[in-house]
C-alpha positions as YAML, in Angstrom:
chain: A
units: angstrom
residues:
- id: 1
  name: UNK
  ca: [-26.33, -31.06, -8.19]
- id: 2
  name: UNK
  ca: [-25.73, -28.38, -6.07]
- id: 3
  name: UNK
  ca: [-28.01, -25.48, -5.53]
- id: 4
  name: UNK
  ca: [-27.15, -22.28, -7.67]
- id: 5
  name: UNK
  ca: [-28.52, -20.04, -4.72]
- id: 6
  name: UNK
  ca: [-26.25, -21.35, -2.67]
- id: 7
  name: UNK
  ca: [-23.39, -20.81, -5.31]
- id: 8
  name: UNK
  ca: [-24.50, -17.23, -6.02]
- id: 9
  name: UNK
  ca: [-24.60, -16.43, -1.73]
- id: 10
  name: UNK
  ca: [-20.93, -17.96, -1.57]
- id: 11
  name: UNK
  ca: [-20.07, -16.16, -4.98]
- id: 12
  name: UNK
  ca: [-21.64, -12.64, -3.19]
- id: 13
  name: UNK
  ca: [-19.55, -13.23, 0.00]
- id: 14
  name: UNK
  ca: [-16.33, -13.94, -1.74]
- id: 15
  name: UNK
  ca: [-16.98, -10.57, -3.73]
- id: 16
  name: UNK
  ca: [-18.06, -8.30, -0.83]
- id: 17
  name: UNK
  ca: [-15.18, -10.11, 1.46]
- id: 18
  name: UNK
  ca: [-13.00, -9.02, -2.16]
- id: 19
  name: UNK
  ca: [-14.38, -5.40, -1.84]
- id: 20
  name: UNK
  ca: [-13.47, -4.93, 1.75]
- id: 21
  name: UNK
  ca: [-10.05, -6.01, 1.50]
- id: 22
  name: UNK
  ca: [-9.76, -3.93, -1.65]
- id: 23
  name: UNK
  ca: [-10.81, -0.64, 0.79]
- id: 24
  name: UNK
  ca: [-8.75, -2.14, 3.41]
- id: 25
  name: UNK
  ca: [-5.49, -1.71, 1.51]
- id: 26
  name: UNK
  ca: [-6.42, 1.61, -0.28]
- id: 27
  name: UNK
  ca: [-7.06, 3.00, 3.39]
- id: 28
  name: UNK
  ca: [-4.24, 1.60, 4.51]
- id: 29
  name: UNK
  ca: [-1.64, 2.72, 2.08]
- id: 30
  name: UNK
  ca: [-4.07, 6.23, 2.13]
- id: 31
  name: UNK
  ca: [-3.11, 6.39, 5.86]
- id: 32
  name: UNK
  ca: [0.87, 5.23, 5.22]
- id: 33
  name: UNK
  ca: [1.14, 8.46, 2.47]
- id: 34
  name: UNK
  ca: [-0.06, 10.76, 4.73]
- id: 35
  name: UNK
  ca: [1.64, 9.44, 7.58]
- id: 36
  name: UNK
  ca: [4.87, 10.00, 5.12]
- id: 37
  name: UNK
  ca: [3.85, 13.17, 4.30]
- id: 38
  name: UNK
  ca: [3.30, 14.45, 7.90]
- id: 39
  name: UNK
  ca: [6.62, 13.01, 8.89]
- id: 40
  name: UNK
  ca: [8.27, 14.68, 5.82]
- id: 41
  name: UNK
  ca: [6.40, 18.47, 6.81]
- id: 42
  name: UNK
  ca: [7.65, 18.12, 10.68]
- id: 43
  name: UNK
  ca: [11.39, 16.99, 9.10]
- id: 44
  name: UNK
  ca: [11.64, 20.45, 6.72]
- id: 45
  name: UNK
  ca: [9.94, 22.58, 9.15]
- id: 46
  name: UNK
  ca: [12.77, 21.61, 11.28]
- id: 47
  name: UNK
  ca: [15.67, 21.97, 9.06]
- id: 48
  name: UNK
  ca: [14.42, 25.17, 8.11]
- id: 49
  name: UNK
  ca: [14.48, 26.05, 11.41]
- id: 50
  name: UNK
  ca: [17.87, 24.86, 12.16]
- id: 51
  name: UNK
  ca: [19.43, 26.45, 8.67]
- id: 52
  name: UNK
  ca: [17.71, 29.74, 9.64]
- id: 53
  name: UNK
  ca: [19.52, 29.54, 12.52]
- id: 54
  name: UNK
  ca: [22.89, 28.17, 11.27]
- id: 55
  name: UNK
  ca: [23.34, 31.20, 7.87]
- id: 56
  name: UNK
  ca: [22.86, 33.77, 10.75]
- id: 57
  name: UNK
  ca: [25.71, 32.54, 12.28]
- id: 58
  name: UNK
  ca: [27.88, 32.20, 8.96]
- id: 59
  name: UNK
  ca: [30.74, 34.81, 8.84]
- id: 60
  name: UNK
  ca: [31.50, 35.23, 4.66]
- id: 61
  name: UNK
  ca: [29.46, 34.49, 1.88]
- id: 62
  name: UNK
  ca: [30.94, 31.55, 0.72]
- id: 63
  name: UNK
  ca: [30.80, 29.88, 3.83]
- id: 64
  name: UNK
  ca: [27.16, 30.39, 3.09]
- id: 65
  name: UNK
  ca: [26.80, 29.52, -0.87]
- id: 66
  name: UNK
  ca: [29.02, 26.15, 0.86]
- id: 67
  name: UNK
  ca: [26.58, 25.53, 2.92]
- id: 68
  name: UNK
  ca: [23.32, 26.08, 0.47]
- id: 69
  name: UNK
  ca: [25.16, 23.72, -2.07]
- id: 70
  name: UNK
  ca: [25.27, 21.43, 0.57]
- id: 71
  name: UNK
  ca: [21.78, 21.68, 1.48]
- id: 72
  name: UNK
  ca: [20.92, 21.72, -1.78]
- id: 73
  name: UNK
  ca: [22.57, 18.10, -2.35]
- id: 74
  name: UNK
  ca: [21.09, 16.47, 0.71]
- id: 75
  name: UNK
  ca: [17.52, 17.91, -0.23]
- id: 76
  name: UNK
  ca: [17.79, 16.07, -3.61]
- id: 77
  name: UNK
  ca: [19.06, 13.03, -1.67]
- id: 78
  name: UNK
  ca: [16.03, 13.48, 0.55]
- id: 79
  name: UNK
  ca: [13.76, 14.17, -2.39]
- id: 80
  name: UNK
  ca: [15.01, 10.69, -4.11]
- id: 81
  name: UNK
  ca: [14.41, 8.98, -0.73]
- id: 82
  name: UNK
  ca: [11.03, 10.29, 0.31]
- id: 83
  name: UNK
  ca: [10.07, 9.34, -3.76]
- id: 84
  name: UNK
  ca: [11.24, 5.90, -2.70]
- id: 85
  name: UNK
  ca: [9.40, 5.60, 0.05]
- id: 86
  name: UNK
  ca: [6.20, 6.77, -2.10]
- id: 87
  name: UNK
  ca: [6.58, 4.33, -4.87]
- id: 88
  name: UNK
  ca: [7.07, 1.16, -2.51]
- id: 89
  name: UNK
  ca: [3.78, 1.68, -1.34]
- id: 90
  name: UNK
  ca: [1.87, 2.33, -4.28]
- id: 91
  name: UNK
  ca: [4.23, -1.21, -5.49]
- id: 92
  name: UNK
  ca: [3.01, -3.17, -2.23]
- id: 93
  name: UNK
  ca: [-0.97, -1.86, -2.58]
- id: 94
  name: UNK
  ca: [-0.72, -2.84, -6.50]
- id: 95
  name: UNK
  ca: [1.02, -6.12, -5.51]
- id: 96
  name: UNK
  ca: [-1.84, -6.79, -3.10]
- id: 97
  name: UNK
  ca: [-4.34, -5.58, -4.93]
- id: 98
  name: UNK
  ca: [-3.74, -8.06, -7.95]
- id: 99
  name: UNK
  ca: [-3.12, -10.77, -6.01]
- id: 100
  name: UNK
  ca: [-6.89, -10.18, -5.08]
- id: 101
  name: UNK
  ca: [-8.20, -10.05, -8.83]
- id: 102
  name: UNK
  ca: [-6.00, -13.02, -9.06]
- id: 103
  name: UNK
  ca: [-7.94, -15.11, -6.73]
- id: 104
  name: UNK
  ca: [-10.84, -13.70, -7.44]
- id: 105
  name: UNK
  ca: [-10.55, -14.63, -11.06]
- id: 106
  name: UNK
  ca: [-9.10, -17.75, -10.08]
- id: 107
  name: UNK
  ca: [-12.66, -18.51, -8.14]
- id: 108
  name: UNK
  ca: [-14.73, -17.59, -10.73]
- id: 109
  name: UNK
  ca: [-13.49, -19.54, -13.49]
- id: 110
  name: UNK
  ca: [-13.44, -22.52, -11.35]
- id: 111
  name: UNK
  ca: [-16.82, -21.98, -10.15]
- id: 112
  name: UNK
  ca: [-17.99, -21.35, -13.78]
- id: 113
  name: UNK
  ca: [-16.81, -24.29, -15.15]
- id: 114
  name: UNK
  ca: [-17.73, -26.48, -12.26]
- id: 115
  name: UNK
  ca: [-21.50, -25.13, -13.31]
- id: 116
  name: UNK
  ca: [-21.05, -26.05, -16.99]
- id: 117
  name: UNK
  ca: [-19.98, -29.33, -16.51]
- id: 118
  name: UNK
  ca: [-23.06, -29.71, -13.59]
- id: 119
  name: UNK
  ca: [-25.25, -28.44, -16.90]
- id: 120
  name: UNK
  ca: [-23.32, -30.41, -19.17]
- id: 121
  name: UNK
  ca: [-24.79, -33.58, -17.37]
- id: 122
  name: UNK
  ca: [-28.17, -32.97, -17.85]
- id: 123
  name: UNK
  ca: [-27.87, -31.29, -21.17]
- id: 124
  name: UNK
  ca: [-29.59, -32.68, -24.28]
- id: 125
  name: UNK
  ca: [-27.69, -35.27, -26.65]
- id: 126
  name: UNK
  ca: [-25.64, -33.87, -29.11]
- id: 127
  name: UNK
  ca: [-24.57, -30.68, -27.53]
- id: 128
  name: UNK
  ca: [-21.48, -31.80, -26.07]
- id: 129
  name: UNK
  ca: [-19.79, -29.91, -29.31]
- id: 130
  name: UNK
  ca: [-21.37, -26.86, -27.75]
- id: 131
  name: UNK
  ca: [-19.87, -27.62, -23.63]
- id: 132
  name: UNK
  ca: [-16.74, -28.22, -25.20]
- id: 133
  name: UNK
  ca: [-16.23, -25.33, -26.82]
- id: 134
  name: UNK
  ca: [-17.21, -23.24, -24.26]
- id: 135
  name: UNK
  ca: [-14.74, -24.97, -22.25]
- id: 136
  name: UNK
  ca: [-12.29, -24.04, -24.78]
- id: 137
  name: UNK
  ca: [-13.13, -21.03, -24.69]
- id: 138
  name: UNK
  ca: [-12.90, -20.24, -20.88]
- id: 139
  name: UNK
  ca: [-9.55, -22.08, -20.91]
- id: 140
  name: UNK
  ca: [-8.51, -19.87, -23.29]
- id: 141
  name: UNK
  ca: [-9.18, -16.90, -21.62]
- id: 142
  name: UNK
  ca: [-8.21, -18.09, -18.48]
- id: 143
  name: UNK
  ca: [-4.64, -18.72, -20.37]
- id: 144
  name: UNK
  ca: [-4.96, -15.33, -21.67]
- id: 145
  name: UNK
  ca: [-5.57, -13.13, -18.26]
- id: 146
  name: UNK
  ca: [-3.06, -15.47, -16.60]
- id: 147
  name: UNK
  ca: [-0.46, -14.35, -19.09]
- id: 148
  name: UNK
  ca: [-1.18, -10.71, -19.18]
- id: 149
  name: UNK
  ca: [-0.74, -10.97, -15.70]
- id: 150
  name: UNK
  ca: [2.55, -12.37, -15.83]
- id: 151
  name: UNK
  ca: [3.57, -9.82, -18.23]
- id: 152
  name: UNK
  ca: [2.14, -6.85, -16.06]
- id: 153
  name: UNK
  ca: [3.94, -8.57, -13.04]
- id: 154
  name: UNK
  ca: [7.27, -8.76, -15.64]
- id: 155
  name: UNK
  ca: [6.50, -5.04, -15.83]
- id: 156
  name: UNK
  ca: [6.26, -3.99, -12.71]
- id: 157
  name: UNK
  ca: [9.36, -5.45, -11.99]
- id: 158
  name: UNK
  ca: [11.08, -3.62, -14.91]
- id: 159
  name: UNK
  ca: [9.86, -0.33, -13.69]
- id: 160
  name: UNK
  ca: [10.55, -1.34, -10.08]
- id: 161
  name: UNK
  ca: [14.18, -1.95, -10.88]
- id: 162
  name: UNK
  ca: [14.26, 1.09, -13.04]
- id: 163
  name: UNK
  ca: [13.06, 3.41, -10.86]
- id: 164
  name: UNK
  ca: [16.16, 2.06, -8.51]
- id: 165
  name: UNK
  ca: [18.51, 2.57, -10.91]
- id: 166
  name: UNK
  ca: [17.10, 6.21, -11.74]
- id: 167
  name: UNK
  ca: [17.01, 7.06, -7.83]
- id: 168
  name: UNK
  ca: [20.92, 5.85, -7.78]
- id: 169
  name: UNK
  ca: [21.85, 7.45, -10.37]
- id: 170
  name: UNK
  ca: [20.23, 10.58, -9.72]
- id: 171
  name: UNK
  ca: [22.06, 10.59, -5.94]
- id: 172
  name: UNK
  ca: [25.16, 9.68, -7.50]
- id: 173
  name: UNK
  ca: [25.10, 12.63, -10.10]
- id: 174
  name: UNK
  ca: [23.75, 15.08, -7.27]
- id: 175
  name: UNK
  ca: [26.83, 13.64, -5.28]
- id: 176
  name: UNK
  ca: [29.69, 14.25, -8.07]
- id: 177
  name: UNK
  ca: [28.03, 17.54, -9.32]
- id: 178
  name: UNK
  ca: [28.54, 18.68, -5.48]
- id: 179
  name: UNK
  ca: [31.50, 17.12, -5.26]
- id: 180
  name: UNK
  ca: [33.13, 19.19, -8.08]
- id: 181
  name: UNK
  ca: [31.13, 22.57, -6.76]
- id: 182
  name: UNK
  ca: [33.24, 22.07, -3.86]
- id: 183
  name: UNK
  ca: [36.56, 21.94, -5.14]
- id: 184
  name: UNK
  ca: [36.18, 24.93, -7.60]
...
């Protein structure tokens, strides 16, 4: 039999090694936002900048309201690119992140059941109705998590791909509206 100290230390490590990769990946997609977001304040600072420079130089007004409407339709292109960008790294943390409750999961049901059936041998006669079903039982809702995690996964792919289709479409309608603005 093995000694339940020993399977409560290795249980402890394999949670705090859990927790730190948890913090790991929050700090690390933390750190990829605001790199995005640093990178996103130096790229309109500029183009302010640069537009400033360009309307002073504009002779009529419609060569300006042409050029707004088409700064207006590569800011929404930029806007659907830099939400892009956002979402695939909250998608990649999640991803990682369940992957970890996963395995984590995964451990403990396989370390509780190894511990029932290590009781199970030295349990009194007549309560193997009683190991059984709480066998059952943890299968069960092992079964159970393992689908809802499928289905979450089947989710987040659903939104993923939804969210693609939205950012197309929205660039595509930006792109004909402009398109039209420009010939009338």
């Amino acid at each position: 039999m093995t000694n339940p100290i020993e399977q409560l230390n290795k249980l402890s490590v394999n949670g705090f090694e859990a927790l730190f990769r948890v913090a790991q990946i929050s700090l690390d997609s933390t750190e990829r936002l605001i790199k995005l977001n640093i990178e996103l304040s130096k790229q309109s600072l500029e183009e302010n900048v640069k537009l400033a420079r360009e309307l002073g130089t504009l002779k009529t007004p419609q060569d300006a309201i042409s050029r707004l409407s088409s700064l207006a339709t590569q800011n929404i292109e930029q806007a659907v690119a830099n939400s892009r960008n956002v979402y695939d790294i909250v998608s990649e943390a999640q991803g990682e992140l369940n992957k970890i409750a996963e395995a984590n999961f995964s451990e403990l049901n396989k370390s509780v059941i190894s511990n029932i059936d290590q009781l199970s041998k030295n349990a009194p006669a007549g309560s193997e109705t009683a190991v059984n079903a709480l066998k059952s039982g943890l299968a069960a809702s092992a079964a159970a998590i393992s689908s809802m995690s499928k289905a979450a996964q089947q989710v987040a792919e659903f939104a993923d791909s939804s969210v693609k289709a939205a950012n197309s479409a929205t660039v595509d309608a930006v792109k004909t509206a402009a398109k039209r603005n420009t010939a009338a």
